[in-house]
CSV table of C-alpha atoms and ligand atoms in Angstrom, one decimal:
chain,number,residue,atom,x,y,z
A,1,UNK,CA,0.1,0.0,0.1
A,2,UNK,CA,1.2,3.6,-1.0
A,3,UNK,CA,2.6,5.4,2.3
A,4,UNK,CA,0.4,8.5,3.0
A,5,UNK,CA,3.9,11.1,2.4
A,6,UNK,CA,1.4,13.4,4.2
A,7,UNK,CA,2.3,12.0,7.5
A,8,UNK,CA,6.3,12.6,6.6
A,9,UNK,CA,5.9,15.8,7.6
A,10,UNK,CA,5.1,17.9,10.8
A,11,UNK,CA,1.4,17.7,12.6
A,12,UNK,CA,1.9,21.7,12.4
A,13,UNK,CA,2.4,21.3,8.7
A,14,UNK,CA,-0.4,19.7,8.0
A,15,UNK,CA,-2.8,21.3,10.1
A,16,UNK,CA,-2.3,24.8,8.4
A,17,UNK,CA,-5.0,25.8,6.3
A,18,UNK,CA,-2.8,27.5,2.8
A,19,UNK,CA,-3.1,31.2,2.1
A,20,UNK,CA,-6.5,32.0,0.3
A,21,UNK,CA,-5.2,34.0,-2.3
A,22,UNK,CA,-7.6,36.7,-4.7
A,23,UNK,CA,-8.8,35.2,-7.5
A,24,UNK,CA,-7.1,35.6,-10.8
A,25,UNK,CA,-9.0,37.3,-13.6
A,26,UNK,CA,-7.7,34.5,-16.1
A,27,UNK,CA,-9.2,32.0,-13.9
A,28,UNK,CA,-12.5,33.6,-13.3
A,29,UNK,CA,-12.5,34.5,-17.2
A,30,UNK,CA,-11.7,30.7,-18.1
A,31,UNK,CA,-14.7,29.7,-15.8
A,32,UNK,CA,-17.3,31.6,-16.9
A,33,UNK,CA,-16.2,31.6,-20.3
A,34,UNK,CA,-16.0,35.4,-20.0
A,35,UNK,CA,-13.7,37.8,-21.4
A,36,UNK,CA,-10.8,39.1,-19.8
A,37,UNK,CA,-11.6,42.6,-20.5
A,38,UNK,CA,-14.9,42.5,-19.1
A,39,UNK,CA,-13.5,41.4,-15.3
A,40,UNK,CA,-12.2,43.4,-12.4
A,41,UNK,CA,-10.6,42.6,-9.5
A,42,UNK,CA,-10.8,44.2,-6.3
A,43,UNK,CA,-9.4,41.7,-4.8
A,44,UNK,CA,-5.6,41.3,-3.6
A,45,UNK,CA,-5.0,45.5,-3.0
A,46,UNK,CA,-3.3,46.2,-5.6
A,47,UNK,CA,-2.6,49.7,-7.4
A,48,UNK,CA,-5.1,50.2,-10.1
A,49,UNK,CA,-2.7,52.4,-11.5
A,50,UNK,CA,-0.2,49.9,-12.1
A,51,UNK,CA,3.1,52.1,-12.8
A,52,UNK,CA,5.0,54.7,-13.7
A,53,UNK,CA,6.6,55.9,-16.7
A,54,UNK,CA,10.3,55.7,-15.4
A,55,UNK,CA,9.5,52.9,-13.7
A,56,UNK,CA,8.8,50.9,-16.3
A,57,UNK,CA,12.4,52.3,-17.8
A,58,UNK,CA,13.6,50.7,-15.3
A,59,UNK,CA,12.0,47.2,-15.4
A,60,UNK,CA,12.4,47.4,-19.3
A,61,UNK,CA,16.4,48.1,-19.0
A,62,UNK,CA,17.0,45.7,-17.1
A,63,UNK,CA,16.3,42.7,-19.2
A,64,UNK,CA,19.4,42.9,-20.4
A,65,UNK,CA,21.0,41.4,-17.1
A,66,UNK,CA,18.5,38.7,-16.3
A,67,UNK,CA,21.0,35.7,-17.9
A,68,UNK,CA,23.4,36.8,-14.1
A,69,UNK,CA,21.9,36.4,-10.4
A,70,UNK,CA,21.5,39.6,-9.4
A,71,UNK,CA,23.0,41.7,-6.0
A,72,UNK,CA,22.4,39.2,-3.5
A,73,UNK,CA,22.9,42.4,-0.5
A,74,UNK,CA,20.4,44.5,-2.9
A,75,UNK,CA,23.4,47.6,-2.7
A,76,UNK,CA,21.6,50.1,-4.9
A,77,UNK,CA,18.3,49.3,-3.5
A,78,UNK,CA,19.0,49.0,-0.3
A,79,UNK,CA,21.7,52.6,-0.4
A,80,UNK,CA,18.2,54.8,-1.3
A,81,UNK,CA,16.2,53.4,1.2
A,82,UNK,CA,18.6,54.1,3.6
A,83,UNK,CA,19.1,57.6,1.9
A,84,UNK,CA,15.0,57.9,1.9
A,85,UNK,CA,14.9,57.4,6.2
A,86,UNK,CA,18.0,58.1,7.9
A,87,UNK,CA,19.3,54.4,8.5
A,88,UNK,CA,22.7,52.7,8.5
A,89,UNK,CA,22.6,49.9,5.5
A,90,UNK,CA,22.9,46.8,7.5
A,91,UNK,CA,19.4,48.1,9.4
A,92,UNK,CA,17.5,47.2,5.9
A,93,UNK,CA,16.3,43.7,5.0
A,94,UNK,CA,15.0,43.0,1.3
A,95,UNK,CA,12.9,40.9,0.3
A,96,UNK,CA,10.6,39.1,-1.5
A,97,UNK,CA,7.8,41.3,-1.2
A,98,UNK,CA,7.2,41.4,2.4
A,99,UNK,CA,5.5,38.6,3.2
A,100,UNK,CA,9.4,36.5,2.4
A,101,UNK,CA,10.5,39.2,5.0
A,102,UNK,CA,7.8,38.2,7.4
A,103,UNK,CA,8.8,34.7,6.7
A,104,UNK,CA,12.1,35.2,7.7
A,105,UNK,CA,11.1,37.1,11.2
A,106,UNK,CA,9.3,33.5,11.5
A,107,UNK,CA,12.1,32.2,10.6
A,108,UNK,CA,14.9,33.6,12.4
A,109,UNK,CA,12.8,33.5,15.9
A,110,UNK,CA,10.2,31.3,16.5
A,111,UNK,CA,10.4,27.1,16.5
A,112,UNK,CA,8.6,24.3,18.4
A,113,UNK,CA,8.4,25.7,22.4
A,114,UNK,CA,7.5,29.4,21.3
A,115,UNK,CA,5.1,31.6,20.8
A,116,UNK,CA,3.6,34.3,18.6
A,117,UNK,CA,1.3,36.9,19.5
A,118,UNK,CA,-1.4,38.7,17.3
A,119,UNK,CA,-4.7,39.7,16.7
A,120,UNK,CA,-8.5,38.2,15.4
A,121,UNK,CA,-9.0,39.3,12.1
A,122,UNK,CA,-5.1,40.1,12.0
A,123,UNK,CA,-3.1,39.6,8.5
A,124,UNK,CA,-3.5,35.6,7.5
A,125,UNK,CA,0.3,35.5,7.3
A,126,UNK,CA,0.7,36.0,10.8
A,127,UNK,CA,-0.3,32.4,12.2
A,128,UNK,CA,1.0,30.9,8.7
A,129,UNK,CA,4.4,31.4,9.6
A,130,UNK,CA,3.6,31.1,13.0
A,131,UNK,CA,2.5,28.0,12.2
A,132,UNK,CA,5.3,26.6,9.5
A,133,UNK,CA,7.8,26.8,12.9
A,134,UNK,CA,5.9,24.9,15.1
A,135,UNK,CA,5.3,27.8,17.3
A,136,UNK,CA,2.1,28.2,19.5
A,137,UNK,CA,-0.6,31.2,18.5
A,138,UNK,CA,-1.4,33.4,21.1
A,139,UNK,CA,-4.4,35.3,18.8
A,140,UNK,CA,-6.2,37.6,21.0
A,141,UNK,CA,-9.2,38.5,20.8
A,142,UNK,CA,-10.5,42.3,18.3
A,143,UNK,CA,-11.8,44.8,20.3
A,144,UNK,CA,-14.3,46.9,17.6
A,145,UNK,CA,-12.4,44.9,14.5
A,146,UNK,CA,-8.8,46.0,15.4
A,147,UNK,CA,-5.8,45.1,17.3
A,148,UNK,CA,-6.5,45.4,21.7
A,149,UNK,CA,-3.1,46.4,22.7
A,150,UNK,CA,-3.7,46.5,26.1
A,151,UNK,CA,-4.6,42.8,25.5
A,152,UNK,CA,-2.1,41.8,23.2
A,153,UNK,CA,0.4,43.6,25.7
A,154,UNK,CA,-0.5,40.8,28.2
A,155,UNK,CA,-1.8,38.3,26.7
A,156,UNK,CA,2.3,37.6,26.2
A,157,UNK,CA,3.6,34.9,28.0
A,158,UNK,CA,7.6,33.0,28.8
A,159,UNK,CA,7.4,31.7,25.3
A,160,UNK,CA,6.8,34.4,23.5
A,161,UNK,CA,9.0,35.9,21.2
A,162,UNK,CA,7.4,38.1,18.6
A,163,UNK,CA,4.3,39.7,18.3
A,164,UNK,CA,2.7,40.9,14.9
A,165,UNK,CA,0.6,43.8,14.7
A,166,UNK,CA,-0.9,45.2,10.9
A,167,UNK,CA,-0.8,48.7,11.1
A,168,UNK,CA,-2.9,49.5,9.0
A,169,UNK,CA,-4.7,45.9,8.9
A,170,UNK,CA,-5.9,43.9,6.3
A,171,UNK,CA,-8.2,43.4,5.8
A,172,UNK,CA,-10.0,45.4,8.1
A,173,UNK,CA,-8.4,49.0,7.4
A,174,UNK,CA,-7.7,49.5,11.3
A,175,UNK,CA,-6.0,51.9,12.4
A,176,UNK,CA,-3.6,52.7,16.0
A,177,UNK,CA,-1.9,55.9,16.7
A,178,UNK,CA,1.6,56.4,16.8
A,179,UNK,CA,1.0,57.2,20.5
A,180,UNK,CA,-0.6,53.7,21.1
A,181,UNK,CA,2.0,52.0,19.1
A,182,UNK,CA,4.3,53.8,21.2
A,183,UNK,CA,2.6,52.6,24.2
A,184,UNK,CA,2.0,49.5,23.0
A,185,UNK,CA,6.8,49.7,22.6
A,186,UNK,CA,7.0,50.6,26.3
A,187,UNK,CA,5.2,47.3,27.8
A,188,UNK,CA,6.8,44.9,25.7
A,189,UNK,CA,9.8,43.2,27.2
A,190,UNK,CA,13.2,43.3,25.1
A,191,UNK,CA,13.1,40.4,24.4
A,192,UNK,CA,10.4,39.8,22.6
A,193,UNK,CA,10.5,40.7,18.5
A,194,UNK,CA,7.6,43.3,17.2
A,195,UNK,CA,6.9,43.1,13.9
A,196,UNK,CA,5.0,46.4,12.8
A,197,UNK,CA,3.6,45.8,9.4
A,198,UNK,CA,3.4,49.4,7.6
A,199,UNK,CA,1.8,47.4,4.2
A,200,UNK,CA,-0.3,50.0,3.5
A,201,UNK,CA,1.1,52.4,5.8
A,202,UNK,CA,1.7,55.1,2.1
A,203,UNK,CA,-2.0,55.5,2.2
A,204,UNK,CA,-2.6,56.9,5.7
A,205,UNK,CA,-2.8,60.7,6.0
A,206,UNK,CA,0.0,63.0,6.9
A,207,UNK,CA,-1.2,63.6,10.5
A,208,UNK,CA,-1.3,60.3,11.2
A,209,UNK,CA,2.3,59.1,9.8
A,210,UNK,CA,3.5,58.3,13.2
A,211,UNK,CA,7.3,58.2,11.8
A,212,UNK,CA,7.6,55.0,13.4
A,213,UNK,CA,11.4,54.9,12.1
A,214,UNK,CA,12.5,57.1,14.8
A,215,UNK,CA,11.3,54.4,17.3
A,216,UNK,CA,14.3,52.0,16.1
A,217,UNK,CA,16.2,53.8,18.0
A,218,UNK,CA,14.6,53.6,21.7
A,219,UNK,CA,13.6,50.0,20.2
A,220,UNK,CA,15.6,47.5,18.8
A,221,UNK,CA,13.8,44.7,19.1
A,222,UNK,CA,11.4,46.4,16.6
A,223,UNK,CA,11.3,45.8,12.8
A,224,UNK,CA,9.0,47.4,10.6
A,225,UNK,CA,7.9,46.2,7.5
A,226,UNK,CA,7.3,47.7,4.1
A,227,UNK,CA,6.9,46.7,0.4
A,228,UNK,CA,6.9,48.1,-3.1
A,229,UNK,CA,2.9,46.5,-3.4
A,230,UNK,CA,0.6,48.2,-3.0
A,231,UNK,CA,1.3,52.5,-3.4
A,232,UNK,CA,4.6,51.5,-5.1
A,233,UNK,CA,2.5,49.0,-8.4
A,234,UNK,CA,4.8,46.3,-7.5
A,235,UNK,CA,2.8,43.3,-6.6
A,236,UNK,CA,3.7,41.0,-9.1
A,237,UNK,CA,7.4,41.5,-9.2
A,238,UNK,CA,7.8,40.8,-5.2
A,239,UNK,CA,9.9,43.6,-3.1
A,240,UNK,CA,9.8,44.7,0.9
A,241,UNK,CA,11.7,45.2,3.1
A,242,UNK,CA,12.4,44.9,6.9
A,243,UNK,CA,14.3,48.3,8.8
A,244,UNK,CA,15.5,46.5,12.0
A,245,UNK,CA,18.3,47.0,14.8
A,246,UNK,CA,21.1,46.2,12.9
A,247,UNK,CA,21.6,42.4,15.3
A,248,UNK,CA,17.8,41.8,14.0
A,249,UNK,CA,18.7,42.2,10.1
A,250,UNK,CA,22.1,40.4,10.3
A,251,UNK,CA,20.0,37.3,12.4
A,252,UNK,CA,17.3,37.7,9.6
A,253,UNK,CA,19.6,37.5,6.9
A,254,UNK,CA,21.6,34.8,7.7
A,255,UNK,CA,17.5,33.1,6.8
A,256,UNK,CA,17.4,34.5,3.7
A,257,UNK,CA,18.0,32.8,0.7
A,258,UNK,CA,20.9,34.0,-1.6
A,259,UNK,CA,19.0,35.8,-4.0
A,260,UNK,CA,15.6,35.7,-2.4
A,261,UNK,CA,15.2,39.5,-4.6
A,262,UNK,CA,14.8,39.2,-8.7
A,263,UNK,CA,17.3,41.7,-10.5
A,264,UNK,CA,14.2,42.9,-12.3
A,265,UNK,CA,12.2,43.7,-9.1
A,266,UNK,CA,15.6,45.4,-7.3
A,267,UNK,CA,15.5,47.6,-11.0
A,268,UNK,CA,12.4,48.6,-10.6
A,269,UNK,CA,11.7,49.7,-6.8
A,270,UNK,CA,14.9,51.7,-7.1
A,271,UNK,CA,13.2,53.7,-9.9
A,272,UNK,CA,9.9,53.7,-8.5
A,273,UNK,CA,10.6,54.4,-4.8
A,274,UNK,CA,12.6,57.8,-6.4
A,275,UNK,CA,8.8,58.7,-8.2
A,276,UNK,CA,7.3,60.5,-5.1
A,277,UNK,CA,5.1,62.2,-8.1
A,278,UNK,CA,3.8,58.9,-8.6
A,279,UNK,CA,3.0,58.0,-5.4
A,280,UNK,CA,1.4,61.2,-4.5
A,281,UNK,CA,-0.8,60.9,-7.3
A,282,UNK,CA,-2.0,57.0,-5.9
A,283,UNK,CA,-2.4,58.6,-2.7
A,284,UNK,CA,-5.0,61.2,-4.0
A,285,UNK,CA,-6.5,58.6,-6.2
A,286,UNK,CA,-6.7,56.4,-3.3
A,287,UNK,CA,-8.5,58.7,-0.5
A,288,UNK,CA,-10.7,59.7,-3.9
A,289,UNK,CA,-11.6,56.5,-4.7
A,290,UNK,CA,-12.3,55.6,-1.0
A,291,UNK,CA,-14.8,58.3,-0.5
A,292,UNK,CA,-16.4,56.6,-3.5
A,293,UNK,CA,-17.2,53.4,-2.4
A,294,UNK,CA,-17.8,54.7,1.1
A,295,UNK,CA,-20.8,56.8,-0.4
A,296,UNK,CA,-21.6,53.7,-2.2
A,297,UNK,CA,-22.2,51.1,0.4
A,298,UNK,CA,-24.0,53.8,2.4
A,299,UNK,CA,-26.3,54.5,-0.5
A,300,UNK,CA,-27.1,50.8,-0.4
A,301,UNK,CA,-27.6,51.2,3.5
A,302,UNK,CA,-24.8,49.0,4.3
A,303,UNK,CA,-22.2,48.8,7.3
A,304,UNK,CA,-18.7,49.1,6.7
A,305,UNK,CA,-15.5,49.1,8.8
A,306,UNK,CA,-13.2,52.2,8.0
A,307,UNK,CA,-10.0,51.9,6.6
A,308,UNK,CA,-6.3,54.0,5.9
A,309,UNK,CA,-5.8,51.3,3.3
A,310,UNK,CA,-6.8,51.0,-0.5
A,311,UNK,CA,-8.7,48.9,0.4
A,312,UNK,CA,-12.5,48.8,2.2
A,313,UNK,CA,-14.7,46.1,4.4
A,314,UNK,CA,-18.7,45.7,4.1
A,315,UNK,CA,-21.0,44.3,5.7
A,316,UNK,CA,-22.5,42.7,2.9
A,317,UNK,CA,-24.7,39.6,5.2
A,318,UNK,CA,-24.7,36.4,3.1
A,319,UNK,CA,-21.2,37.2,1.6
A,320,UNK,CA,-20.5,34.2,-0.4
A,321,UNK,CA,-23.2,34.5,-1.6
A,322,UNK,CA,-22.1,38.3,-2.7
A,323,UNK,CA,-19.5,37.0,-3.9
A,324,UNK,CA,-20.8,34.4,-6.3
A,325,UNK,CA,-23.3,36.8,-7.4
A,326,UNK,CA,-20.3,39.5,-8.2
A,327,UNK,CA,-18.2,36.6,-10.3
A,328,UNK,CA,-21.0,35.9,-12.1
A,329,UNK,CA,-21.8,39.5,-13.0
A,330,UNK,CA,-17.3,39.9,-13.9
A,331,UNK,CA,-16.2,41.1,-10.1
A,332,UNK,CA,-13.8,39.6,-8.1
A,333,UNK,CA,-13.7,40.7,-4.4
A,334,UNK,CA,-12.2,39.4,-1.2
A,335,UNK,CA,-14.4,37.5,0.8
A,336,UNK,CA,-12.8,37.1,3.8
A,337,UNK,CA,-14.7,34.2,6.2
A,338,UNK,CA,-11.5,32.7,6.6
A,339,UNK,CA,-10.4,36.0,8.7
A,340,UNK,CA,-14.2,35.0,10.9
A,341,UNK,CA,-15.5,38.3,9.1
A,342,UNK,CA,-17.5,35.9,6.9
A,343,UNK,CA,-20.5,38.7,6.5
A,344,UNK,CA,-17.4,40.7,5.3
A,345,UNK,CA,-16.2,41.7,1.5
A,346,UNK,CA,-13.0,43.0,0.9
A,347,UNK,CA,-13.1,46.0,-2.0
A,348,UNK,CA,-9.8,46.9,-3.3
A,349,UNK,CA,-9.9,50.5,-3.8
A,350,UNK,CA,-9.9,50.7,-7.9
A,351,UNK,CA,-10.2,53.6,-10.7
A,352,UNK,CA,-13.1,55.3,-10.8
A,353,UNK,CA,-14.8,52.9,-13.9
A,354,UNK,CA,-13.9,49.7,-11.5
A,355,UNK,CA,-15.5,51.5,-8.4
A,356,UNK,CA,-18.5,52.2,-10.2
A,357,UNK,CA,-19.3,48.8,-11.4
A,358,UNK,CA,-18.4,47.3,-8.7
A,359,UNK,CA,-21.1,49.7,-6.6
A,360,UNK,CA,-23.6,48.4,-9.6
A,361,UNK,CA,-23.3,44.5,-9.2
A,362,UNK,CA,-22.8,44.7,-5.4
A,363,UNK,CA,-26.8,47.2,-5.5
A,364,UNK,CA,-28.3,44.4,-8.7
A,365,UNK,CA,-26.7,41.6,-6.2
A,366,UNK,CA,-29.1,42.8,-4.1
A,367,UNK,CA,-31.8,43.0,-6.9
A,368,UNK,CA,-31.9,39.5,-7.3
B,1,PLP,C1,-0.7,43.5,5.6
B,1,PLP,C2,0.0,42.8,4.8
B,1,PLP,N1,1.2,42.9,5.3
B,1,PLP,C3,1.8,42.3,3.9
B,1,PLP,C4,1.7,42.1,3.3
B,1,PLP,C5,2.4,41.6,1.7
B,1,PLP,O1,2.7,41.6,1.3
B,1,PLP,P1,3.8,42.1,-0.1
B,1,PLP,O2,4.3,40.7,0.2
B,1,PLP,O3,2.8,41.6,-1.5
B,1,PLP,O4,4.8,42.8,0.2
B,1,PLP,C6,-0.4,42.5,2.7
B,1,PLP,C7,-0.3,41.7,1.2
B,1,PLP,O5,-1.5,42.4,1.3
B,1,PLP,C8,-0.7,42.8,3.7
B,1,PLP,O6,-2.1,43.0,3.6
């Protein structure tokens, strides 16, 4: 009899529930026999603006070098980030998306007999990364959909080595102000790594941008993660980074694959970082689009969770059903029952036309 090869992996790996990505446009087109052009995807918090011309030019120029391995240390991108944020290059860890950097934290600091703390409704990679290392998850109930930072600080036990915070959080879009995060950091013992995941930082209004980077000096256990996937429009190339104390960055770099960020991604990210105008436009578009979706939800008398990201989570009732009806109309959004929110759908802010199409499809789905 054939052996169940799955049994060979540790039980904590076998019990992992795989990450559920947004449905690709091509998949829905195949399933429903629709034309790809008629489908919109507002399911993965991507940038509807695409990329700017300078970033495109950098990507095109990088094609000439694809036969060579990339610079495994990402010198140019690190130099640009170090300049931008006033940190040493040794304080930066580059990743294949910020997802990779989150995994590096887990690889470096978690394992059997250790624990990671995160909030209910927090970004799905925290449970995945914690569990894949055989570490225990300590899940803290959310308060009004948001991280309950006091309860999270209290939940830290002797086995806790990592606390995961998403600010803003995905999929709730909730946000904790700088003072609250600082107060939290003061409560956390120095031996516990605090990951402050700021994937949506560029979408915050200026008054809310806390300047978390200055906290790194006071809190050597702080790891800030950011990404080029959202406001910079580079989700498909996969590049993100962590800023941390050089000792922490060093440990993370030891468990990193030598060439974890590809050469096109490195070139694109360096160019995108420089294109402040593109990011500013993405920010402005997002504010506008968010307003459109909020007004649309209000006019359909639907509750939503006020969001600080480039997405909004709307309470639609039987979300799995509504999701399917939207698919039939060529609109892909994200069901989030897996996050403990079976009545909500998460919708990425798209272009004005996409937001309109989503809102009309949603209204029509309620009339069905
Ligand atoms: C809160 C949060 N962190 C991290 C990521 C990972 O993004 P990436 O790996 O593309 O940088 C995402 C992606 O949706 C996210 O929502």
